[in-house]
GROMACS .gro file of C-alpha atoms in nm:
model
  496
    1MET     CA    1 -16.049 -10.488  -8.073
    2THR     CA    2 -16.136 -10.856  -8.035
    3PRO     CA    3 -15.833 -11.065  -7.935
    4LYS     CA    4 -15.795 -11.431  -8.006
    5VAL     CA    5 -15.878 -11.647  -7.705
    6GLY     CA    6 -15.549 -11.769  -7.559
    7GLY     CA    7 -15.343 -11.510  -7.754
    8GLY     CA    8 -15.234 -11.490  -8.115
    9ARG     CA    9 -15.309 -11.252  -8.401
   10PRO     CA   10 -15.588 -11.005  -8.311
   11TRP     CA   11 -15.912 -10.942  -8.495
   12GLY     CA   12 -16.095 -10.621  -8.570
   13PRO     CA   13 -16.416 -10.543  -8.379
   14ILE     CA   14 -16.735 -10.741  -8.445
   15ARG     CA   15 -17.023 -10.539  -8.588
   16ALA     CA   16 -17.322 -10.768  -8.530
   17GLU     CA   17 -17.693 -10.686  -8.532
   18ASN     CA   18 -17.768 -10.877  -8.213
   19PRO     CA   19 -17.588 -11.079  -7.941
   20THR     CA   20 -17.653 -11.413  -8.111
   21ALA     CA   21 -17.502 -11.291  -8.439
   22ARG     CA   22 -17.201 -11.172  -8.241
   23LYS     CA   23 -17.168 -11.513  -8.074
   24LEU     CA   24 -17.181 -11.678  -8.420
   25ALA     CA   25 -16.899 -11.450  -8.546
   26GLU     CA   26 -16.692 -11.525  -8.236
   27THR     CA   27 -16.751 -11.899  -8.286
   28LEU     CA   28 -16.641 -11.889  -8.651
   29ARG     CA   29 -16.336 -11.680  -8.563
   30ARG     CA   30 -16.239 -11.934  -8.298
   31HIS     CA   31 -16.250 -12.211  -8.559
   32VAL     CA   32 -16.025 -12.004  -8.786
   33ASP     CA   33 -15.778 -11.940  -8.501
   34ASP     CA   34 -15.769 -12.308  -8.406
   35SER     CA   35 -15.696 -12.407  -8.765
   36GLY     CA   36 -15.400 -12.168  -8.792
   37LYS     CA   37 -15.500 -12.078  -9.148
   38THR     CA   38 -15.484 -11.727  -9.291
   39LEU     CA   39 -15.779 -11.549  -9.448
   40ALA     CA   40 -15.604 -11.574  -9.783
   41VAL     CA   41 -15.590 -11.954  -9.752
   42LEU     CA   42 -15.947 -11.978  -9.632
   43SER     CA   43 -16.080 -11.762  -9.914
   44SER     CA   44 -15.943 -12.011 -10.166
   45GLU     CA   45 -16.070 -12.314  -9.971
   46THR     CA   46 -16.419 -12.168  -9.927
   47ASN     CA   47 -16.440 -12.022 -10.280
   48MET     CA   48 -16.515 -11.686 -10.121
   49SER     CA   49 -16.319 -11.362 -10.168
   50LYS     CA   50 -16.095 -11.257  -9.882
   51ALA     CA   51 -16.296 -10.937  -9.843
   52GLN     CA   52 -16.629 -11.121  -9.818
   53THR     CA   53 -16.478 -11.376  -9.578
   54GLY     CA   54 -16.368 -11.087  -9.358
   55VAL     CA   55 -16.713 -10.929  -9.371
   56TYR     CA   56 -16.882 -11.249  -9.252
   57LEU     CA   57 -16.624 -11.293  -8.974
   58ALA     CA   58 -16.680 -10.931  -8.868
   59GLY     CA   59 -17.043 -10.994  -8.775
   60LYS     CA   60 -17.256 -10.991  -9.091
   61LEU     CA   61 -17.487 -11.292  -9.088
   62PRO     CA   62 -17.321 -11.551  -9.317
   63THR     CA   63 -17.492 -11.783  -9.561
   64GLN     CA   64 -17.540 -12.149  -9.480
   65ALA     CA   65 -17.302 -12.238  -9.764
   66PHE     CA   66 -17.028 -12.018  -9.616
   67ILE     CA   67 -17.070 -12.174  -9.271
   68ALA     CA   68 -17.048 -12.525  -9.417
   69ALA     CA   69 -16.740 -12.436  -9.625
   70LEU     CA   70 -16.564 -12.266  -9.332
   71ILE     CA   71 -16.633 -12.556  -9.095
   72ARG     CA   72 -16.504 -12.799  -9.359
   73ALA     CA   73 -16.182 -12.594  -9.396
   74THR     CA   74 -16.110 -12.537  -9.027
   75VAL     CA   75 -16.250 -12.825  -8.820
   76ARG     CA   76 -16.126 -13.183  -8.787
   77PRO     CA   77 -16.344 -13.435  -8.976
   78GLU     CA   78 -16.475 -13.609  -8.665
   79LEU     CA   79 -16.607 -13.279  -8.522
   80ARG     CA   80 -16.737 -13.112  -8.838
   81GLU     CA   81 -17.098 -13.230  -8.826
   82ARG     CA   82 -17.144 -13.123  -8.464
   83ARG     CA   83 -16.974 -12.784  -8.511
   84GLN     CA   84 -17.174 -12.716  -8.825
   85GLU     CA   85 -17.502 -12.792  -8.646
   86GLU     CA   86 -17.404 -12.555  -8.363
   87ALA     CA   87 -17.314 -12.274  -8.604
   88LEU     CA   88 -17.629 -12.317  -8.813
   89ALA     CA   89 -17.840 -12.315  -8.495
   90LEU     CA   90 -17.680 -11.985  -8.395
   91ARG     CA   91 -17.753 -11.850  -8.741
   92GLU     CA   92 -18.121 -11.945  -8.709
   93GLN     CA   93 -18.143 -11.776  -8.369
   94ALA     CA   94 -17.971 -11.464  -8.502
   95MET     CA   95 -18.221 -11.442  -8.788
   96ARG     CA   96 -18.510 -11.457  -8.536
   97PRO     CA   97 -18.392 -11.268  -8.226
   98ALA     CA   98 -18.613 -11.298  -7.917
   99PRO     CA   99 -18.856 -11.004  -7.888
  100ARG     CA  100 -18.802 -10.759  -7.603
  101THR     CA  101 -19.070 -10.789  -7.332
  102THR     CA  102 -18.978 -10.490  -7.116
  103THR     CA  103 -19.213 -10.209  -7.200
  104GLY     CA  104 -19.058  -9.874  -7.260
  105ALA     CA  105 -18.708 -10.020  -7.315
  106PRO     CA  106 -18.535  -9.878  -7.620
  107VAL     CA  107 -18.466 -10.111  -7.908
  108VAL     CA  108 -18.094 -10.103  -7.980
  109ALA     CA  109 -18.002 -10.201  -8.334
  110GLY     CA  110 -17.652 -10.245  -8.464
  111PRO     CA  111 -17.326 -10.297  -8.280
  112GLY     CA  112 -17.374 -10.050  -7.994
  113ALA     CA  113 -17.165  -9.764  -7.857
  114GLY     CA  114 -16.873  -9.989  -7.757
  115TYR     CA  115 -16.807 -10.060  -8.123
  116ALA     CA  116 -16.661  -9.712  -8.180
  117VAL     CA  117 -16.402  -9.769  -7.907
  118GLU     CA  118 -16.308 -10.110  -8.045
  119LEU     CA  119 -16.287  -9.969  -8.397
  120ALA     CA  120 -16.050  -9.690  -8.290
  121ALA     CA  121 -15.824  -9.943  -8.113
  122ALA     CA  122 -15.828 -10.173  -8.417
  123GLN     CA  123 -15.736  -9.888  -8.652
  124ALA     CA  124 -15.444  -9.788  -8.429
  125ARG     CA  125 -15.330 -10.149  -8.438
  126GLN     CA  126 -15.369 -10.147  -8.818
  127ILE     CA  127 -15.115  -9.864  -8.848
  128GLU     CA  128 -14.872 -10.044  -8.617
  129THR     CA  129 -14.908 -10.369  -8.812
  130TYR     CA  130 -14.869 -10.181  -9.141
  131ASP     CA  131 -14.536 -10.039  -9.020
  132ARG     CA  132 -14.416 -10.385  -8.915
  133LEU     CA  133 -14.525 -10.526  -9.250
  134THR     CA  134 -14.335 -10.255  -9.436
  135ARG     CA  135 -14.020 -10.335  -9.237
  136ALA     CA  136 -14.063 -10.706  -9.304
  137MET     CA  137 -14.083 -10.635  -9.678
  138GLU     CA  138 -13.763 -10.429  -9.654
  139GLN     CA  139 -13.600 -10.719  -9.471
  140ARG     CA  140 -13.707 -10.959  -9.744
  141ALA     CA  141 -13.550 -10.730 -10.006
  142GLU     CA  142 -13.224 -10.719  -9.807
  143VAL     CA  143 -13.220 -11.096  -9.768
  144GLU     CA  144 -13.282 -11.143 -10.140
  145ARG     CA  145 -12.993 -10.909 -10.224
  146ALA     CA  146 -12.760 -11.093  -9.986
  147LYS     CA  147 -12.870 -11.430 -10.125
  148ASN     CA  148 -12.817 -11.313 -10.483
  149ASN     CA  149 -12.471 -11.186 -10.388
  150SER     CA  150 -12.383 -11.524 -10.237
  151ASP     CA  151 -12.522 -11.716 -10.535
  152LYS     CA  152 -12.313 -11.509 -10.777
  153LEU     CA  153 -12.009 -11.526 -10.552
  154VAL     CA  154 -12.023 -11.905 -10.531
  155MET     CA  155 -12.022 -11.932 -10.910
  156VAL     CA  156 -11.733 -11.683 -10.940
  157LEU     CA  157 -11.528 -11.862 -10.674
  158LEU     CA  158 -11.592 -12.207 -10.819
  159ASN     CA  159 -11.468 -12.083 -11.153
  160MET     CA  160 -11.170 -11.912 -10.988
  161ILE     CA  161 -11.073 -12.229 -10.800
  162HIS     CA  162 -11.089 -12.421 -11.128
  163GLN     CA  163 -10.863 -12.160 -11.291
  164LEU     CA  164 -10.627 -12.162 -10.993
  165ASP     CA  165 -10.602 -12.542 -11.005
  166ARG     CA  166 -10.490 -12.512 -11.367
  167ARG     CA  167 -10.256 -12.222 -11.283
  168VAL     CA  168 -10.093 -12.417 -10.998
  169ALA     CA  169 -10.051 -12.723 -11.222
  170GLY     CA  170  -9.892 -12.507 -11.494
  171LEU     CA  171  -9.658 -12.334 -11.247
  172VAL     CA  172  -9.556 -12.667 -11.094
  173GLU     CA  173  -9.469 -12.794 -11.442
  174GLU     CA  174  -9.279 -12.472 -11.518
  175ARG     CA  175  -9.087 -12.491 -11.189
  176ASP     CA  176  -9.001 -12.859 -11.237
  177GLN     CA  177  -8.861 -12.784 -11.582
  178LEU     CA  178  -8.651 -12.499 -11.441
  179LEU     CA  179  -8.520 -12.722 -11.161
  180THR     CA  180  -8.316 -12.915 -11.417
  181ARG     CA  181  -8.119 -12.597 -11.490
  182PRO     CA  182  -7.886 -12.392 -11.269
  183ARG     CA  183  -8.050 -12.166 -11.015
  184SER     CA  184  -8.193 -11.865 -11.196
  185GLU     CA  185  -8.422 -11.567 -11.156
  186ALA     CA  186  -8.676 -11.749 -11.372
  187LEU     CA  187  -8.688 -12.035 -11.119
  188GLU     CA  188  -8.726 -11.796 -10.826
  189ASP     CA  189  -9.000 -11.611 -11.014
  190ALA     CA  190  -9.183 -11.936 -11.085
  191GLU     CA  191  -9.158 -12.040 -10.719
  192ARG     CA  192  -9.291 -11.703 -10.603
  193LYS     CA  193  -9.584 -11.726 -10.842
  194LEU     CA  194  -9.652 -12.084 -10.737
  195ALA     CA  195  -9.653 -11.995 -10.365
  196ARG     CA  196  -9.882 -11.702 -10.436
  197ALA     CA  197 -10.121 -11.912 -10.646
  198GLU     CA  198 -10.137 -12.179 -10.376
  199GLU     CA  199 -10.216 -11.918 -10.112
  200GLN     CA  200 -10.480 -11.767 -10.340
  201GLU     CA  201 -10.640 -12.107 -10.386
  202GLN     CA  202 -10.657 -12.151 -10.008
  203ARG     CA  203 -10.817 -11.807  -9.974
  204ALA     CA  204 -11.061 -11.879 -10.255
  205ARG     CA  205 -11.170 -12.204 -10.091
  206ALA     CA  206 -11.211 -12.027  -9.756
  207GLU     CA  207 -11.424 -11.755  -9.917
  208LEU     CA  208 -11.623 -12.024 -10.101
  209ARG     CA  209 -11.705 -12.190  -9.769
  210ARG     CA  210 -11.815 -11.853  -9.631
  211ALA     CA  211 -12.027 -11.779  -9.939
  212GLU     CA  212 -12.193 -12.122  -9.919
  213GLU     CA  213 -12.270 -12.061  -9.553
  214LYS     CA  214 -12.420 -11.722  -9.644
  215GLN     CA  215 -12.638 -11.902  -9.899
  216ARG     CA  216 -12.767 -12.135  -9.631
  217GLN     CA  217 -12.817 -11.854  -9.379
  218ALA     CA  218 -12.998 -11.640  -9.637
  219GLU     CA  219 -13.229 -11.929  -9.728
  220GLU     CA  220 -13.320 -11.978  -9.362
  221LEU     CA  221 -13.380 -11.606  -9.314
  222GLU     CA  222 -13.583 -11.591  -9.634
  223ALA     CA  223 -13.814 -11.861  -9.498
  224ARG     CA  224 -13.850 -11.678  -9.166
  225VAL     CA  225 -13.918 -11.341  -9.327
  226THR     CA  226 -14.169 -11.498  -9.567
  227ASP     CA  227 -14.351 -11.655  -9.273
  228GLN     CA  228 -14.350 -11.321  -9.092
  229LEU     CA  229 -14.492 -11.149  -9.402
  230ARG     CA  230 -14.768 -11.409  -9.422
  231ARG     CA  231 -14.858 -11.362  -9.054
  232LEU     CA  232 -14.851 -10.981  -9.066
  233THR     CA  233 -15.056 -10.972  -9.388
  234ASP     CA  234 -15.315 -11.198  -9.228
  235GLU     CA  235 -15.313 -10.985  -8.913
  236LEU     CA  236 -15.381 -10.675  -9.122
  237ASP     CA  237 -15.656 -10.859  -9.310
  238ARG     CA  238 -15.822 -10.951  -8.979
  239LEU     CA  239 -15.799 -10.598  -8.842
  240ARG     CA  240 -15.940 -10.443  -9.160
  241ALA     CA  241 -16.227 -10.691  -9.199
  242ASP     CA  242 -16.549 -10.497  -9.277
  243ASP     CA  243 -16.379 -10.168  -9.174
  244THR     CA  244 -16.499  -9.918  -9.434
  245THR     CA  245 -16.318  -9.634  -9.255
  246SER     CA  246 -15.976  -9.802  -9.240
  247PRO     CA  247 -15.688  -9.552  -9.259
  248LEU     CA  248 -15.506  -9.799  -9.487
  249GLU     CA  249 -15.631  -9.855  -9.838
  250GLU     CA  250 -15.373 -10.107  -9.957
  251LEU     CA  251 -15.071 -10.311  -9.849
  252PRO     CA  252 -14.724 -10.152  -9.868
  253VAL     CA  253 -14.526 -10.192 -10.190
  254LEU     CA  254 -14.151 -10.150 -10.217
  255THR     CA  255 -13.980 -10.027 -10.529
  256ASP     CA  256 -13.679 -10.221 -10.648
  257GLU     CA  257 -13.347 -10.057 -10.570
  258PRO     CA  258 -13.071 -10.057 -10.833
  259GLU     CA  259 -12.787 -10.291 -10.750
  260ALA     CA  260 -12.439 -10.152 -10.721
  261GLY     CA  261 -12.218 -10.283 -10.976
  262PRO     CA  262 -11.597 -10.360 -10.914
  263VAL     CA  263 -10.975 -10.295 -11.164
  264SER     CA  264 -10.640 -10.370 -11.143
  265VAL     CA  265  -9.485 -10.789 -11.206
  266ASP     CA  266  -9.765 -11.086 -11.196
  267ALA     CA  267 -10.067 -10.951 -11.380
  268VAL     CA  268 -10.277 -11.267 -11.343
  269GLY     CA  269 -10.202 -11.286 -10.972
  270ASP     CA  270 -10.296 -10.918 -10.928
  271ASP     CA  271 -10.632 -10.979 -11.093
  272ILE     CA  272 -10.697 -11.282 -10.872
  273ASP     CA  273 -10.607 -11.085 -10.558
  274ALA     CA  274 -10.848 -10.810 -10.663
  275VAL     CA  275 -11.131 -11.062 -10.709
  276LEU     CA  276 -11.051 -11.231 -10.376
  277ALA     CA  277 -11.053 -10.894 -10.201
  278ARG     CA  278 -11.393 -10.822 -10.356
  279ALA     CA  279 -11.516 -11.168 -10.252
  280THR     CA  280 -11.405 -11.103  -9.894
  281ALA     CA  281 -11.577 -10.765  -9.893
  282VAL     CA  282 -11.902 -10.911 -10.029
  283ASN     CA  283 -11.892 -11.194  -9.775
  284ASP     CA  284 -11.825 -10.946  -9.492
  285GLU     CA  285 -12.107 -10.718  -9.608
  286ASP     CA  286 -12.353 -11.005  -9.642
  287ASN     CA  287 -12.244 -11.142  -9.305
  288THR     CA  288 -12.320 -10.806  -9.142
  289THR     CA  289 -12.658 -10.782  -9.318
  290LEU     CA  290 -12.768 -11.137  -9.237
  291ASN     CA  291 -12.653 -11.119  -8.874
  292ARG     CA  292 -12.837 -10.788  -8.829
  293LEU     CA  293 -13.156 -10.930  -8.979
  294THR     CA  294 -13.125 -11.243  -8.765
  295SER     CA  295 -13.102 -11.021  -8.458
  296GLU     CA  296 -13.404 -10.817  -8.569
  297LEU     CA  297 -13.610 -11.132  -8.623
  298ASP     CA  298 -13.501 -11.279  -8.289
  299GLU     CA  299 -13.664 -11.009  -8.078
  300PRO     CA  300 -13.594 -10.904  -7.812
  301THR     CA  301 -13.263 -10.812  -7.970
  302ALA     CA  302 -12.961 -10.925  -7.780
  303VAL     CA  303 -12.717 -10.649  -7.685
  304VAL     CA  304 -12.378 -10.703  -7.846
  305VAL     CA  305 -12.097 -10.567  -7.631
  306GLN     CA  306 -11.792 -10.480  -7.836
  307ASP     CA  307 -11.450 -10.557  -7.692
  308ASN     CA  308 -11.252 -10.251  -7.590
  309PRO     CA  309 -10.980 -10.189  -7.847
  310PRO     CA  310 -10.626 -10.249  -7.724
  311ASP     CA  311 -10.391  -9.958  -7.667
  312ASN     CA  312 -10.169 -10.068  -7.954
  313PRO     CA  313 -10.394 -10.257  -8.195
  314VAL     CA  314 -10.237 -10.485  -8.453
  315SER     CA  315 -10.347 -10.421  -8.810
  316PRO     CA  316 -10.591 -10.690  -8.933
  317ALA     CA  317 -10.406 -10.674  -9.266
  318SER     CA  318 -10.083 -10.761  -9.086
  319LEU     CA  319 -10.249 -11.052  -8.908
  320ASN     CA  320 -10.398 -11.178  -9.233
  321SER     CA  321 -10.054 -11.161  -9.394
  322ARG     CA  322  -9.903 -11.363  -9.108
  323HIS     CA  323 -10.190 -11.611  -9.136
  324GLY     CA  324 -10.125 -11.647  -9.510
  325HIS     CA  325  -9.758 -11.717  -9.436
  326ALA     CA  326  -9.855 -11.989  -9.185
  327VAL     CA  327 -10.088 -12.144  -9.443
  328ARG     CA  328  -9.803 -12.150  -9.698
  329VAL     CA  329  -9.569 -12.311  -9.446
  330ALA     CA  330  -9.829 -12.581  -9.377
  331ALA     CA  331  -9.889 -12.636  -9.750
  332ALA     CA  332  -9.513 -12.669  -9.803
  333GLY     CA  333  -9.509 -12.973  -9.572
  334ASN     CA  334  -9.389 -12.825  -9.243
  335PRO     CA  335  -9.686 -12.870  -9.005
  336GLY     CA  336  -9.473 -12.834  -8.691
  337ARG     CA  337  -9.354 -12.487  -8.788
  338ALA     CA  338  -9.705 -12.398  -8.908
  339ALA     CA  339  -9.852 -12.506  -8.574
  340SER     CA  340  -9.611 -12.271  -8.395
  341LEU     CA  341  -9.704 -11.982  -8.625
  342PHE     CA  342 -10.077 -12.043  -8.583
  343ASN     CA  343 -10.034 -12.072  -8.206
  344ASP     CA  344  -9.871 -11.725  -8.196
  345LEU     CA  345 -10.150 -11.583  -8.412
  346ILE     CA  346 -10.441 -11.699  -8.194
  347PRO     CA  347 -10.391 -11.449  -7.906
  348ALA     CA  348 -10.307 -11.173  -8.158
  349PHE     CA  349 -10.636 -11.228  -8.344
  350ALA     CA  350 -10.823 -11.251  -8.013
  351ARG     CA  351 -10.682 -10.916  -7.895
  352ALA     CA  352 -10.745 -10.741  -8.227
  353LEU     CA  353 -11.083 -10.889  -8.325
  354GLY     CA  354 -11.214 -11.078  -8.024
  355ALA     CA  355 -11.197 -11.439  -7.909
  356ASP     CA  356 -11.521 -11.529  -8.089
  357HIS     CA  357 -11.436 -11.358  -8.420
  358PRO     CA  358 -11.447 -11.599  -8.720
  359HIS     CA  359 -11.077 -11.524  -8.801
  360THR     CA  360 -10.975 -11.620  -8.446
  361LEU     CA  361 -11.178 -11.940  -8.455
  362HIS     CA  362 -11.050 -12.025  -8.805
  363THR     CA  363 -10.689 -11.980  -8.686
  364ARG     CA  364 -10.756 -12.211  -8.391
  365HIS     CA  365 -10.889 -12.470  -8.638
  366ASN     CA  366 -10.578 -12.442  -8.857
  367HIS     CA  367 -10.360 -12.469  -8.546
  368ALA     CA  368 -10.530 -12.792  -8.439
  369VAL     CA  369 -10.501 -12.934  -8.792
  370SER     CA  370 -10.127 -12.859  -8.801
  371VAL     CA  371 -10.074 -13.009  -8.454
  372GLY     CA  372 -10.239 -13.330  -8.573
  373LYS     CA  373 -10.036 -13.343  -8.893
  374ALA     CA  374  -9.720 -13.278  -8.692
  375GLY     CA  375  -9.775 -13.610  -8.516
  376ASN     CA  376  -9.967 -13.520  -8.202
  377PRO     CA  377 -10.326 -13.634  -8.263
  378GLY     CA  378 -10.402 -13.650  -7.890
  379LEU     CA  379 -10.333 -13.279  -7.842
  380ALA     CA  380 -10.512 -13.204  -8.170
  381ALA     CA  381 -10.821 -13.391  -8.047
  382SER     CA  382 -10.819 -13.185  -7.726
  383LEU     CA  383 -10.787 -12.859  -7.924
  384PHE     CA  384 -11.071 -12.959  -8.154
  385SER     CA  385 -11.288 -13.053  -7.855
  386ASP     CA  386 -11.245 -12.705  -7.703
  387LEU     CA  387 -11.311 -12.543  -8.040
  388ILE     CA  388 -11.635 -12.740  -8.088
  389SER     CA  389 -11.778 -12.589  -7.768
  390ASP     CA  390 -11.698 -12.234  -7.882
  391LEU     CA  391 -11.825 -12.287  -8.235
  392THR     CA  392 -12.150 -12.441  -8.108
  393ARG     CA  393 -12.199 -12.142  -7.880
  394THR     CA  394 -12.118 -11.874  -8.140
  395ILE     CA  395 -12.244 -12.008  -8.474
  396GLY     CA  396 -12.459 -12.309  -8.382
  397ALA     CA  397 -12.433 -12.686  -8.377
  398ASP     CA  398 -12.545 -12.726  -8.739
  399HIS     CA  399 -12.303 -12.472  -8.889
  400PRO     CA  400 -12.072 -12.633  -9.151
  401ASP     CA  401 -11.761 -12.517  -8.959
  402THR     CA  402 -11.890 -12.684  -8.641
  403LEU     CA  403 -11.962 -13.007  -8.826
  404ASP     CA  404 -11.618 -12.998  -8.995
  405THR     CA  405 -11.452 -12.951  -8.658
  406ARG     CA  406 -11.644 -13.243  -8.510
  407ASP     CA  407 -11.522 -13.456  -8.804
  408SER     CA  408 -11.159 -13.351  -8.741
  409HIS     CA  409 -11.202 -13.417  -8.369
  410ALA     CA  410 -11.331 -13.772  -8.429
  411ARG     CA  411 -11.051 -13.847  -8.679
  412ASN     CA  412 -10.780 -13.738  -8.436
  413VAL     CA  413 -10.938 -13.931  -8.149
  414GLY     CA  414 -10.909 -14.242  -8.369
  415LYS     CA  415 -10.551 -14.161  -8.470
  416ALA     CA  416 -10.462 -14.108  -8.103
  417GLY     CA  417 -10.546 -14.473  -8.037
  418ASP     CA  418 -10.910 -14.476  -7.932
  419PRO     CA  419 -11.106 -14.607  -8.233
  420GLU     CA  420 -11.397 -14.709  -8.007
  421GLN     CA  421 -11.461 -14.351  -7.897
  422ALA     CA  422 -11.395 -14.224  -8.249
  423ALA     CA  423 -11.666 -14.454  -8.383
  424GLU     CA  424 -11.910 -14.322  -8.121
  425LEU     CA  425 -11.826 -13.962  -8.221
  426PHE     CA  426 -11.876 -14.042  -8.588
  427ASP     CA  427 -12.211 -14.206  -8.509
  428GLY     CA  428 -12.342 -13.881  -8.364
  429LEU     CA  429 -12.188 -13.675  -8.643
  430ILE     CA  430 -12.338 -13.894  -8.915
  431ALA     CA  431 -12.687 -13.842  -8.774
  432ASP     CA  432 -12.644 -13.463  -8.782
  433LEU     CA  433 -12.484 -13.464  -9.129
  434THR     CA  434 -12.767 -13.679  -9.263
  435ARG     CA  435 -13.022 -13.441  -9.112
  436THR     CA  436 -12.857 -13.120  -9.237
  437LEU     CA  437 -12.693 -13.226  -9.565
  438GLY     CA  438 -12.871 -13.548  -9.663
  439PRO     CA  439 -12.766 -13.914  -9.664
  440ASP     CA  440 -12.586 -13.898 -10.001
  441HIS     CA  441 -12.382 -13.582  -9.944
  442ILE     CA  442 -12.012 -13.654  -9.987
  443ARG     CA  443 -11.931 -13.531  -9.634
  444THR     CA  444 -12.191 -13.769  -9.491
  445LEU     CA  445 -12.046 -14.057  -9.694
  446ARG     CA  446 -11.690 -13.980  -9.586
  447ALA     CA  447 -11.795 -13.967  -9.221
  448ARG     CA  448 -11.964 -14.305  -9.261
  449ASN     CA  449 -11.645 -14.441  -9.419
  450GLU     CA  450 -11.431 -14.312  -9.129
  451ASN     CA  451 -11.682 -14.461  -8.886
  452ALA     CA  452 -11.657 -14.803  -9.052
  453GLU     CA  453 -11.276 -14.791  -9.049
  454ASN     CA  454 -11.270 -14.707  -8.678
  455VAL     CA  455 -11.523 -14.981  -8.603
  456GLU     CA  456 -11.289 -15.223  -8.782
  457ARG     CA  457 -10.981 -15.095  -8.594
  458ALA     CA  458 -11.173 -15.140  -8.268
  459GLY     CA  459 -11.199 -15.511  -8.350
  460HIS     CA  460 -11.564 -15.528  -8.456
  461HIS     CA  461 -11.490 -15.689  -8.791
  462GLU     CA  462 -11.837 -15.821  -8.874
  463ARG     CA  463 -12.003 -15.487  -8.797
  464ALA     CA  464 -11.738 -15.303  -8.999
  465SER     CA  465 -11.794 -15.535  -9.293
  466ALA     CA  466 -12.169 -15.471  -9.277
  467LEU     CA  467 -12.111 -15.094  -9.265
  468PHE     CA  468 -11.882 -15.102  -9.569
  469LYS     CA  469 -12.123 -15.325  -9.758
  470GLU     CA  470 -12.409 -15.084  -9.684
  471LEU     CA  471 -12.197 -14.780  -9.780
  472LEU     CA  472 -12.045 -14.903 -10.106
  473PRO     CA  473 -12.363 -14.864 -10.321
  474HIS     CA  474 -12.385 -14.498 -10.214
  475TYR     CA  475 -12.025 -14.435 -10.323
  476LEU     CA  476 -12.094 -14.603 -10.656
  477SER     CA  477 -12.407 -14.394 -10.704
  478VAL     CA  478 -12.262 -14.059 -10.596
  479LEU     CA  479 -11.898 -14.074 -10.712
  480GLY     CA  480 -11.906 -14.350 -10.970
  481PRO     CA  481 -11.706 -14.674 -10.993
  482GLN     CA  482 -11.388 -14.507 -11.128
  483HIS     CA  483 -11.347 -14.248 -10.851
  484PRO     CA  484 -11.036 -14.306 -10.631
  485GLU     CA  485 -11.244 -14.297 -10.311
  486THR     CA  486 -11.478 -14.561 -10.450
  487ALA     CA  487 -11.181 -14.778 -10.552
  488ARG     CA  488 -11.029 -14.741 -10.204
  489MET     CA  489 -11.362 -14.829 -10.048
  490ARG     CA  490 -11.393 -15.144 -10.261
  491ALA     CA  491 -11.036 -15.246 -10.177
  492TYR     CA  492 -11.090 -15.189  -9.805
  493HIS     CA  493 -11.418 -15.376  -9.811
  494GLY     CA  494 -11.263 -15.662 -10.001
  495ASN     CA  495 -10.993 -15.708  -9.734
  496LEU     CA  496 -11.244 -15.760  -9.451
   0.00000   0.00000   0.00000
């Protein structure tokens, strides 16, 4: 088997009629390797079939037109003329090999005995590459299923949140009407339904964030798997070039698998809980699939050591119920009590699920938010700072949860009385939000707005005015002139 000089995807053996023809094939292969292009790409750029391209690169003497086309497709413009002259000179020499002068020496035609050894090695590598290609195609199918699940889930959850917004508004109106009457079972029932609907909306938004993250993760994996498929297909093309005895006749093909396709006094609430439970299950399943595929693609695979279960494990359902209660307490306007509840939950989640589990990290985030709202932004900033380090380590610096936490950290630093440092934090965050989400994403715009406000509070009035002036057209373009945030922006800008 002929490897690429300096490493890279291997080639099959060269079957040349003489040493000069072999040198020409090696030269052309080196140009292909240096260009980084696949045989499929080159066949289209040279107007030559992939099979014929492979034959020429396997040692058959190519035409002058093929050499010119290949050089044009693989060599930088300033070097093309020289490289083409060298290749054509080799072709001329190969067509007129020097006669043997040693009398009695046998004339050896063809590739020689070593070719059989190289061919056997190349065919063994073909089978190995074929297996890897088959697995990559299976991975692509799994990624596509997970991505489709997330796409559908996002649409379902967006619709559910819209319905829950309307349900909460209707229940608030119903409760307010009942408040004018003496205390009754109807009022208690309306309050129970309202609390449940508000908790469901929080859960739906949390699952929506997870589903959107799965979309992003699946898109990244899809690009990686597609690139791997392209490389493995090209590797197989190289190994099979001009191999008429290849053990593989065609590339692997996967058949589509049928997709599995979920039922349920507060009847509407029961239906919503059932859908949220299904959403959580789908998110968990996709999370497992995508994390497994990420590990497979990041070979060598890292060994994941599971925490030893505690002697008396707490039920995750019980912890989730306690977390839902803390969320309701926070939503009811009691952040101090909520902070205490979240603080008690953090070690419980860590013992049951692990310190790096998403539920543990999410509870730490809610705890820090409640601490800030309870009037202690300095402690909240410190909690957010610790959380940023753990999120960056476990899910990455560009993960939406990490970026959200950095935003909360910067806001609380400003509220704690250090607008100068807050502005510096927002500067770094804005650069990352612009890179990952785009300059006109609403989260990028809001971070820029917070940055400008902190710059103004730090006493840099002219700079703040310039920042607001630069930001206002983006708000007008993205949200429109009637949006409350745009109106607030215009009012703030007008006061500077």
